[in-house]
Amino acid sequence: MTSIKSKEIRLKKRPEGLPGNDDFELAEVVVPPVNDGQVLIQNMYMSVDPYMRGRMVDRKSYIPPFQIGMPLEGGSVGRVIESKNSGFTAGDHVMSMQGWREYFVSDGVGLNKIDTGLLPAQAYLGVAGLTGMTAYVGLLHIGELQEGQNVFVSSAAGAVGSVVCQIAKLKGCYVVGSAGSEKKTAWLVDEAGIDAAFNYKKTDDVIAEVGRKFPEGIDVYFENVGGVHLEAALEHMKPGGHIVMCGMISMYNAVAPVPGPVRLPYVIMKSLTMRGFVVSDHFDKLGAFISDMGGWIAEGKIKWKETVVEGIENAPDAFIGLFEGENFGKMIVKIAD
Ligand SMILES: NC(=O)c1ccc[n+]([C@@H]2O[C@H](COP(=O)([O-])OP(=O)(O)OC[C@H]3O[C@@H](n4cnc5c(N)ncnc54)[C@H](OP(=O)(O)O)[C@@H]3O)[C@@H](O)[C@H]2O)c1
């Protein structure tokens, strides 16, 4: 096969505050030949996710930091173009963590085949992938959700939040979501079927608004953003309630330490359980997730939205857009048809 050139996005420098386009660089490399045991993959879609901001910081964490001058990494789905590995055939669709590039050669480790006859390829980056699993594990296992409880979800129209909301409804819960636009709150109520939603950007007093939405208190708060949303939840949690610490996106671009919630003593006074998690520590739940989510999707019980940005060169913009609420549902970059 003639040599193929592949565009990739590299980290140029570590962002200060909100990342900018000048923190990234577009490069082109020649893809190496495919040796015995290897496969050549062309990426079709890649995921941009808030956690990637943490990997741009040079610090010890649950996942190593990105390196300056090296291509970024993340979830992607692509097709096998050439295979010299008996486990794969040209035309197979696979998921990998080799996003932010057009092509790559792999020995097959870390590639998972996906069935694009069942769902569109990009859904495996969202509702049917780690995003959906984050919602599932977080709500049902970390949050120990019970039927009929009162559930509050922040970033409710985002990739994880929108799935959390719908799983909670499937469990017969009263669900209220917060999101950053009227379009998002309308979708949550009219399409996703939750009980109420409010636009936190147009709400003078988020803490009072959450109180109005939960006159009897919150049993489970699914935390995606931090800041005033966490304060509001702590204020209105029922005794014995659960706070699922999934993410705190409002802090990810902070250039100085952000003060902790002043209402943290409520964790003691109300005997709350506040528990964080990283989805990759819960792969023992993968089978249950695939079975439950597959069933719900097949029955039309879960809806999802995607915001698709075209072209690998626009991947940094897609990533930056996460911090400005530009995505509705899962933010995805389309790399090739
Ligand atoms: N623990 C885990 O294993 C795990 C796995 C995946 C994701 N997460 C976390 O889960 C959260 C959601 O992730 P996602 O992939 O589903 O992203 P997402 O919600 O689809 O996208 C991010 C959204 O956050 C909202 N946002 C941005 N800045 C905000 C701010 N300052 N205050 C309030 N809202 C803000 C925006 O929506 P609005 O228009 O509503 O403002 C934006 O669309 C993130 O915190 C992420 O780090 C954790």
GROMACS .gro file of C-alpha atoms and ligand atoms in nm:
model
  385
    1MET     CA    1   0.000   0.000   0.000
    2THR     CA    2   0.132   0.350  -0.081
    3SER     CA    3   0.232   0.559   0.217
    4ILE     CA    4  -0.051   0.742   0.390
    5LYS     CA    5  -0.022   1.079   0.558
    6SER     CA    6  -0.208   1.135   0.880
    7LYS     CA    7  -0.296   1.467   1.041
    8GLU     CA    8  -0.281   1.475   1.420
    9ILE     CA    9  -0.334   1.730   1.696
   10ARG     CA   10  -0.050   1.776   1.942
   11LEU     CA   11  -0.027   1.963   2.271
   12LYS     CA   12   0.191   2.266   2.198
   13LYS     CA   13   0.195   2.410   2.549
   14ARG     CA   14   0.014   2.362   2.876
   15PRO     CA   15  -0.295   2.588   2.887
   16GLU     CA   16  -0.335   2.856   3.151
   17GLY     CA   17  -0.703   2.898   3.231
   18LEU     CA   18  -0.941   2.836   2.943
   19PRO     CA   19  -0.742   2.659   2.666
   20GLY     CA   20  -0.691   2.850   2.342
   21ASN     CA   21  -0.614   2.739   1.990
   22ASP     CA   22  -0.250   2.835   2.040
   23ASP     CA   23  -0.216   2.558   2.299
   24PHE     CA   24  -0.252   2.302   2.018
   25GLU     CA   25  -0.075   2.233   1.691
   26LEU     CA   26  -0.177   2.046   1.380
   27ALA     CA   27   0.095   1.818   1.244
   28GLU     CA   28   0.119   1.563   0.966
   29VAL     CA   29   0.305   1.233   0.986
   30VAL     CA   30   0.363   0.945   0.746
   31VAL     CA   31   0.187   0.634   0.873
   32PRO     CA   32   0.432   0.344   0.918
   33PRO     CA   33   0.385   0.026   0.714
   34VAL     CA   34   0.160  -0.245   0.853
   35ASN     CA   35   0.368  -0.540   0.976
   36ASP     CA   36   0.257  -0.892   1.060
   37GLY     CA   37   0.016  -0.889   1.353
   38GLN     CA   38  -0.081  -0.525   1.294
   39VAL     CA   39  -0.381  -0.335   1.160
   40LEU     CA   40  -0.419   0.007   0.999
   41ILE     CA   41  -0.714   0.208   1.131
   42GLN     CA   42  -0.874   0.519   0.986
   43ASN     CA   43  -1.053   0.716   1.255
   44MET     CA   44  -1.407   0.827   1.168
   45TYR     CA   45  -1.507   1.005   1.489
   46MET     CA   46  -1.325   1.112   1.802
   47SER     CA   47  -1.443   1.223   2.139
   48VAL     CA   48  -1.348   1.540   2.322
   49ASP     CA   49  -1.410   1.523   2.696
   50PRO     CA   50  -1.376   1.756   2.993
   51TYR     CA   51  -1.133   1.516   3.169
   52MET     CA   52  -0.877   1.588   2.895
   53ARG     CA   53  -0.826   1.933   3.050
   54GLY     CA   54  -0.685   1.761   3.358
   55ARG     CA   55  -0.441   1.564   3.141
   56MET     CA   56  -0.304   1.892   3.006
   57VAL     CA   57  -0.170   1.972   3.353
   58ASP     CA   58   0.166   1.821   3.447
   59ARG     CA   59   0.065   1.644   3.768
   60LYS     CA   60   0.017   1.297   3.906
   61SER     CA   61  -0.338   1.171   3.861
   62TYR     CA   62  -0.536   0.858   3.784
   63ILE     CA   63  -0.420   0.893   3.423
   64PRO     CA   64  -0.082   1.027   3.303
   65PRO     CA   65  -0.053   1.385   3.173
   66PHE     CA   66  -0.034   1.457   2.800
   67GLN     CA   67   0.317   1.534   2.684
   68ILE     CA   68   0.408   1.855   2.501
   69GLY     CA   69   0.485   1.792   2.134
   70MET     CA   70   0.305   1.459   2.136
   71PRO     CA   71  -0.037   1.381   1.986
   72LEU     CA   72  -0.326   1.395   2.231
   73GLU     CA   73  -0.518   1.075   2.309
   74GLY     CA   74  -0.880   0.993   2.366
   75GLY     CA   75  -1.172   0.780   2.258
   76SER     CA   76  -1.227   0.725   1.888
   77VAL     CA   77  -1.411   0.497   1.650
   78GLY     CA   78  -1.270   0.400   1.314
   79ARG     CA   79  -1.255   0.136   1.048
   80VAL     CA   80  -0.990  -0.120   0.970
   81ILE     CA   81  -0.830  -0.031   0.636
   82GLU     CA   82  -0.573  -0.309   0.624
   83SER     CA   83  -0.518  -0.606   0.851
   84LYS     CA   84  -0.229  -0.842   0.906
   85ASN     CA   85  -0.381  -0.948   1.238
   86SER     CA   86  -0.606  -1.256   1.238
   87GLY     CA   87  -0.841  -1.088   1.488
   88PHE     CA   88  -0.945  -0.815   1.244
   89THR     CA   89  -1.068  -0.786   0.886
   90ALA     CA   90  -1.066  -0.480   0.660
   91GLY     CA   91  -1.400  -0.307   0.708
   92ASP     CA   92  -1.432  -0.392   1.080
   93HIS     CA   93  -1.527  -0.098   1.300
   94VAL     CA   94  -1.331  -0.054   1.621
   95MET     CA   95  -1.310   0.168   1.926
   96SER     CA   96  -0.974   0.277   2.061
   97MET     CA   97  -0.808   0.544   2.272
   98GLN     CA   98  -0.617   0.669   1.966
   99GLY     CA   99  -0.823   0.980   1.892
  100TRP     CA  100  -0.688   1.319   1.781
  101ARG     CA  101  -0.535   1.162   1.463
  102GLU     CA  102  -0.661   1.046   1.127
  103TYR     CA  103  -0.484   0.708   1.099
  104PHE     CA  104  -0.283   0.478   1.321
  105VAL     CA  105  -0.124   0.136   1.315
  106SER     CA  106  -0.201  -0.096   1.605
  107ASP     CA  107  -0.106  -0.445   1.718
  108GLY     CA  108  -0.472  -0.489   1.813
  109VAL     CA  109  -0.427  -0.435   2.187
  110GLY     CA  110  -0.684  -0.187   2.314
  111LEU     CA  111  -0.904  -0.217   2.004
  112ASN     CA  112  -1.265  -0.320   2.063
  113LYS     CA  113  -1.489  -0.415   1.775
  114ILE     CA  114  -1.823  -0.236   1.757
  115ASP     CA  115  -2.140  -0.329   1.571
  116THR     CA  116  -2.237  -0.035   1.352
  117GLY     CA  117  -2.541  -0.229   1.232
  118LEU     CA  118  -2.684  -0.190   1.580
  119LEU     CA  119  -2.602   0.177   1.641
  120PRO     CA  120  -2.427   0.455   1.449
  121ALA     CA  121  -2.049   0.443   1.506
  122GLN     CA  122  -2.037   0.769   1.700
  123ALA     CA  123  -2.293   0.646   1.955
  124TYR     CA  124  -2.018   0.423   2.093
  125LEU     CA  125  -1.839   0.740   2.204
  126GLY     CA  126  -2.150   0.861   2.384
  127VAL     CA  127  -2.462   0.692   2.510
  128ALA     CA  128  -2.338   0.339   2.432
  129GLY     CA  129  -1.979   0.401   2.540
  130LEU     CA  130  -1.790   0.529   2.842
  131THR     CA  131  -2.015   0.835   2.866
  132GLY     CA  132  -2.326   0.623   2.905
  133MET     CA  133  -2.143   0.391   3.140
  134THR     CA  134  -2.037   0.686   3.357
  135ALA     CA  135  -2.401   0.784   3.396
  136TYR     CA  136  -2.505   0.424   3.467
  137VAL     CA  137  -2.233   0.341   3.720
  138GLY     CA  138  -2.249   0.681   3.886
  139LEU     CA  139  -2.622   0.692   3.937
  140LEU     CA  140  -2.703   0.330   4.014
  141HIS     CA  141  -2.391   0.214   4.199
  142ILE     CA  142  -2.217   0.520   4.342
  143GLY     CA  143  -2.545   0.703   4.405
  144GLU     CA  144  -2.724   0.382   4.512
  145LEU     CA  145  -3.038   0.515   4.347
  146GLN     CA  146  -3.370   0.379   4.473
  147GLU     CA  147  -3.698   0.376   4.282
  148GLY     CA  148  -3.901   0.694   4.322
  149GLN     CA  149  -3.630   0.914   4.472
  150ASN     CA  150  -3.576   1.288   4.413
  151VAL     CA  151  -3.279   1.341   4.181
  152PHE     CA  152  -3.098   1.662   4.090
  153VAL     CA  153  -2.855   1.663   3.793
  154SER     CA  154  -2.619   1.943   3.690
  155SER     CA  155  -2.499   1.982   3.330
  156ALA     CA  156  -2.816   1.786   3.267
  157ALA     CA  157  -2.817   1.837   2.888
  158GLY     CA  158  -2.457   1.725   2.855
  159ALA     CA  159  -2.337   1.383   2.748
  160VAL     CA  160  -2.333   1.220   3.092
  161GLY     CA  161  -2.606   1.433   3.250
  162SER     CA  162  -2.867   1.366   2.982
  163VAL     CA  163  -2.826   0.992   3.029
  164VAL     CA  164  -2.835   1.023   3.409
  165CYS     CA  165  -3.164   1.212   3.385
  166GLN     CA  166  -3.324   0.944   3.170
  167ILE     CA  167  -3.204   0.648   3.374
  168ALA     CA  168  -3.344   0.819   3.683
  169LYS     CA  169  -3.680   0.861   3.506
  170LEU     CA  170  -3.674   0.493   3.407
  171LYS     CA  171  -3.640   0.419   3.779
  172GLY     CA  172  -3.954   0.618   3.853
  173CYS     CA  173  -3.774   0.914   4.008
  174TYR     CA  174  -3.865   1.284   4.024
  175VAL     CA  175  -3.586   1.446   3.823
  176VAL     CA  176  -3.478   1.808   3.792
  177GLY     CA  177  -3.188   1.920   3.572
  178SER     CA  178  -2.986   2.235   3.541
  179ALA     CA  179  -2.842   2.346   3.207
  180GLY     CA  180  -2.707   2.659   3.039
  181SER     CA  181  -2.971   2.750   2.779
  182GLU     CA  182  -3.347   2.753   2.722
  183LYS     CA  183  -3.301   2.517   2.427
  184LYS     CA  184  -3.134   2.266   2.656
  185THR     CA  185  -3.390   2.296   2.937
  186ALA     CA  186  -3.678   2.264   2.687
  187TRP     CA  187  -3.527   1.944   2.542
  188LEU     CA  188  -3.481   1.799   2.888
  189VAL     CA  189  -3.849   1.840   2.974
  190ASP     CA  190  -4.010   1.790   2.631
  191GLU     CA  191  -3.788   1.516   2.486
  192ALA     CA  192  -3.595   1.354   2.769
  193GLY     CA  193  -3.911   1.362   2.982
  194ILE     CA  194  -3.773   1.490   3.311
  195ASP     CA  195  -3.999   1.671   3.555
  196ALA     CA  196  -3.840   2.017   3.550
  197ALA     CA  197  -3.530   2.199   3.433
  198PHE     CA  198  -3.390   2.546   3.484
  199ASN     CA  199  -3.134   2.761   3.306
  200TYR     CA  200  -2.872   2.838   3.570
  201LYS     CA  201  -2.735   3.123   3.358
  202LYS     CA  202  -3.071   3.303   3.381
  203THR     CA  203  -3.133   3.221   3.748
  204ASP     CA  204  -3.041   3.491   4.000
  205ASP     CA  205  -3.032   3.257   4.296
  206VAL     CA  206  -2.954   2.896   4.202
  207ILE     CA  207  -2.970   2.785   4.565
  208ALA     CA  208  -3.322   2.924   4.611
  209GLU     CA  209  -3.433   2.782   4.275
  210VAL     CA  210  -3.318   2.433   4.369
  211GLY     CA  211  -3.512   2.473   4.695
  212ARG     CA  212  -3.826   2.561   4.499
  213LYS     CA  213  -3.781   2.258   4.274
  214PHE     CA  214  -3.727   2.024   4.570
  215PRO     CA  215  -3.965   2.128   4.850
  216GLU     CA  216  -3.913   1.786   5.012
  217GLY     CA  217  -3.540   1.773   4.948
  218ILE     CA  218  -3.299   1.583   4.724
  219ASP     CA  219  -3.213   1.216   4.768
  220VAL     CA  220  -2.942   1.195   4.500
  221TYR     CA  221  -2.741   1.480   4.354
  222PHE     CA  222  -2.535   1.393   4.043
  223GLU     CA  223  -2.248   1.641   4.043
  224ASN     CA  224  -2.100   1.740   3.708
  225VAL     CA  225  -2.004   2.103   3.762
  226GLY     CA  226  -1.923   2.209   4.122
  227GLY     CA  227  -1.948   2.568   4.247
  228VAL     CA  228  -2.292   2.705   4.324
  229HIS     CA  229  -2.459   2.382   4.208
  230LEU     CA  230  -2.284   2.187   4.481
  231GLU     CA  231  -2.374   2.455   4.736
  232ALA     CA  232  -2.738   2.431   4.627
  233ALA     CA  233  -2.740   2.054   4.653
  234LEU     CA  234  -2.578   2.053   4.999
  235GLU     CA  235  -2.835   2.307   5.117
  236HIS     CA  236  -3.130   2.099   4.997
  237MET     CA  237  -3.014   1.737   5.041
  238LYS     CA  238  -3.238   1.516   5.252
  239PRO     CA  239  -3.074   1.351   5.553
  240GLY     CA  240  -2.898   1.033   5.440
  241GLY     CA  241  -2.883   1.149   5.076
  242HIS     CA  242  -2.611   1.061   4.826
  243ILE     CA  243  -2.393   1.302   4.631
  244VAL     CA  244  -2.230   1.140   4.328
  245MET     CA  245  -1.904   1.322   4.259
  246CYS     CA  246  -1.866   1.267   3.886
  247GLY     CA  247  -1.706   1.592   3.770
  248MET     CA  248  -1.655   1.960   3.858
  249ILE     CA  249  -1.611   2.127   3.523
  250SER     CA  250  -1.654   2.480   3.662
  251MET     CA  251  -1.312   2.438   3.829
  252TYR     CA  252  -1.112   2.278   3.549
  253ASN     CA  253  -0.973   2.605   3.410
  254ALA     CA  254  -0.914   2.772   3.747
  255VAL     CA  255  -0.576   2.944   3.769
  256ALA     CA  256  -0.585   2.964   4.150
  257PRO     CA  257  -0.727   2.727   4.412
  258VAL     CA  258  -1.106   2.750   4.429
  259PRO     CA  259  -1.253   2.778   4.781
  260GLY     CA  260  -1.434   2.465   4.895
  261PRO     CA  261  -1.812   2.462   4.945
  262VAL     CA  262  -1.906   2.655   5.256
  263ARG     CA  263  -2.193   2.413   5.316
  264LEU     CA  264  -1.966   2.107   5.346
  265PRO     CA  265  -2.059   2.064   5.717
  266TYR     CA  266  -2.402   1.949   5.593
  267VAL     CA  267  -2.232   1.624   5.494
  268ILE     CA  268  -2.196   1.562   5.869
  269MET     CA  269  -2.517   1.723   5.991
  270LYS     CA  270  -2.731   1.537   5.735
  271SER     CA  271  -2.528   1.212   5.735
  272LEU     CA  272  -2.473   1.245   5.361
  273THR     CA  273  -2.267   1.008   5.151
  274MET     CA  274  -2.046   1.200   4.910
  275ARG     CA  275  -1.855   0.962   4.688
  276GLY     CA  276  -1.634   1.016   4.388
  277PHE     CA  277  -1.553   0.765   4.118
  278VAL     CA  278  -1.363   0.717   3.794
  279VAL     CA  279  -1.557   0.512   3.542
  280SER     CA  280  -1.253   0.307   3.436
  281ASP     CA  281  -1.238   0.159   3.788
  282HIS     CA  282  -1.579   0.001   3.732
  283PHE     CA  283  -1.537  -0.222   3.427
  284ASP     CA  284  -1.685  -0.507   3.630
  285LYS     CA  285  -2.020  -0.335   3.554
  286LEU     CA  286  -1.961  -0.331   3.177
  287GLY     CA  287  -2.170  -0.642   3.108
  288ALA     CA  288  -2.464  -0.510   3.310
  289PHE     CA  289  -2.434  -0.171   3.139
  290ILE     CA  290  -2.432  -0.319   2.788
  291SER     CA  291  -2.729  -0.539   2.868
  292ASP     CA  292  -2.939  -0.266   3.035
  293MET     CA  293  -2.845   0.018   2.802
  294GLY     CA  294  -2.880  -0.203   2.493
  295GLY     CA  295  -3.231  -0.293   2.607
  296TRP     CA  296  -3.332   0.066   2.685
  297ILE     CA  297  -3.203   0.192   2.350
  298ALA     CA  298  -3.375  -0.091   2.160
  299GLU     CA  299  -3.702  -0.007   2.335
  300GLY     CA  300  -3.662   0.364   2.253
  301LYS     CA  301  -3.643   0.455   2.620
  302ILE     CA  302  -3.321   0.656   2.600
  303LYS     CA  303  -3.275   0.956   2.371
  304TRP     CA  304  -2.950   1.128   2.301
  305LYS     CA  305  -2.813   1.437   2.131
  306GLU     CA  306  -2.479   1.488   1.963
  307THR     CA  307  -2.294   1.801   1.859
  308VAL     CA  308  -2.070   1.706   1.568
  309VAL     CA  309  -1.780   1.931   1.469
  310GLU     CA  310  -1.635   1.851   1.125
  311GLY     CA  311  -1.263   1.805   1.062
  312ILE     CA  312  -0.970   1.707   1.280
  313GLU     CA  313  -0.827   2.057   1.249
  314ASN     CA  314  -1.133   2.181   1.441
  315ALA     CA  315  -1.091   1.935   1.729
  316PRO     CA  316  -0.931   2.198   1.958
  317ASP     CA  317  -1.233   2.426   1.903
  318ALA     CA  318  -1.466   2.137   1.986
  319PHE     CA  319  -1.273   2.069   2.304
  320ILE     CA  320  -1.267   2.436   2.409
  321GLY     CA  321  -1.642   2.456   2.336
  322LEU     CA  322  -1.711   2.211   2.620
  323PHE     CA  323  -1.623   2.485   2.866
  324GLU     CA  324  -1.855   2.731   2.697
  325GLY     CA  325  -2.160   2.508   2.677
  326GLU     CA  326  -2.141   2.479   2.298
  327ASN     CA  327  -2.227   2.112   2.304
  328PHE     CA  328  -2.577   1.974   2.335
  329GLY     CA  329  -2.532   1.613   2.442
  330LYS     CA  330  -2.208   1.448   2.339
  331MET     CA  331  -1.940   1.661   2.172
  332ILE     CA  332  -1.788   1.464   1.884
  333VAL     CA  333  -1.545   1.544   1.604
  334LYS     CA  334  -1.605   1.386   1.266
  335ILE     CA  335  -1.274   1.296   1.105
  336ALA     CA  336  -1.386   1.090   0.803
  337ASP     CA  337  -1.703   0.940   0.650
  338LIG     N1  338  -1.588   1.041   3.693
  338LIG     C1  339  -1.577   0.994   3.569
  338LIG     O1  340  -1.534   0.883   3.543
  338LIG     C2  341  -1.624   1.085   3.457
  338LIG     C3  342  -1.640   1.034   3.326
  338LIG     C4  343  -1.689   1.119   3.227
  338LIG     C5  344  -1.716   1.253   3.259
  338LIG     N2  345  -1.696   1.297   3.386
  338LIG     C6  346  -1.728   1.435   3.425
  338LIG     O2  347  -1.866   1.451   3.405
  338LIG     C7  348  -1.895   1.587   3.371
  338LIG     C8  349  -1.975   1.590   3.242
  338LIG     O3  350  -1.895   1.536   3.137
  338LIG     P1  351  -1.952   1.525   2.990
  338LIG     O4  352  -1.853   1.451   2.910
  338LIG     O5  353  -2.092   1.475   2.997
  338LIG     O6  354  -1.951   1.677   2.944
  338LIG     P2  355  -2.077   1.759   2.897
  338LIG     O7  356  -2.167   1.778   3.014
  338LIG     O8  357  -2.132   1.698   2.776
  338LIG     O9  358  -2.011   1.896   2.854
  338LIG     C9  359  -1.970   1.993   2.941
  338LIG    C10  360  -2.087   2.087   2.977
  338LIG    O10  361  -2.058   2.146   3.103
  338LIG    C11  362  -2.131   2.264   3.115
  338LIG     N3  363  -2.042   2.363   3.176
  338LIG    C12  364  -1.924   2.408   3.129
  338LIG     N4  365  -1.871   2.497   3.215
  338LIG    C13  366  -1.959   2.509   3.316
  338LIG    C14  367  -1.963   2.589   3.435
  338LIG     N5  368  -1.864   2.673   3.465
  338LIG     N6  369  -2.071   2.576   3.517
  338LIG    C15  370  -2.171   2.492   3.486
  338LIG     N7  371  -2.174   2.415   3.375
  338LIG    C16  372  -2.069   2.424   3.293
  338LIG    C17  373  -2.172   2.308   2.974
  338LIG    O11  374  -2.313   2.295   2.962
  338LIG     P3  375  -2.416   2.415   3.000
  338LIG    O12  376  -2.462   2.472   2.870
  338LIG    O13  377  -2.523   2.343   3.073
  338LIG    O14  378  -2.340   2.514   3.082
  338LIG    C18  379  -2.104   2.205   2.884
  338LIG    O15  380  -2.180   2.175   2.771
  338LIG    C19  381  -1.761   1.657   3.361
  338LIG    O16  382  -1.736   1.724   3.481
  338LIG    C20  383  -1.663   1.544   3.342
  338LIG    O17  384  -1.533   1.576   3.388
  338LIG    C21  385  -1.649   1.216   3.483
   0.00000   0.00000   0.00000
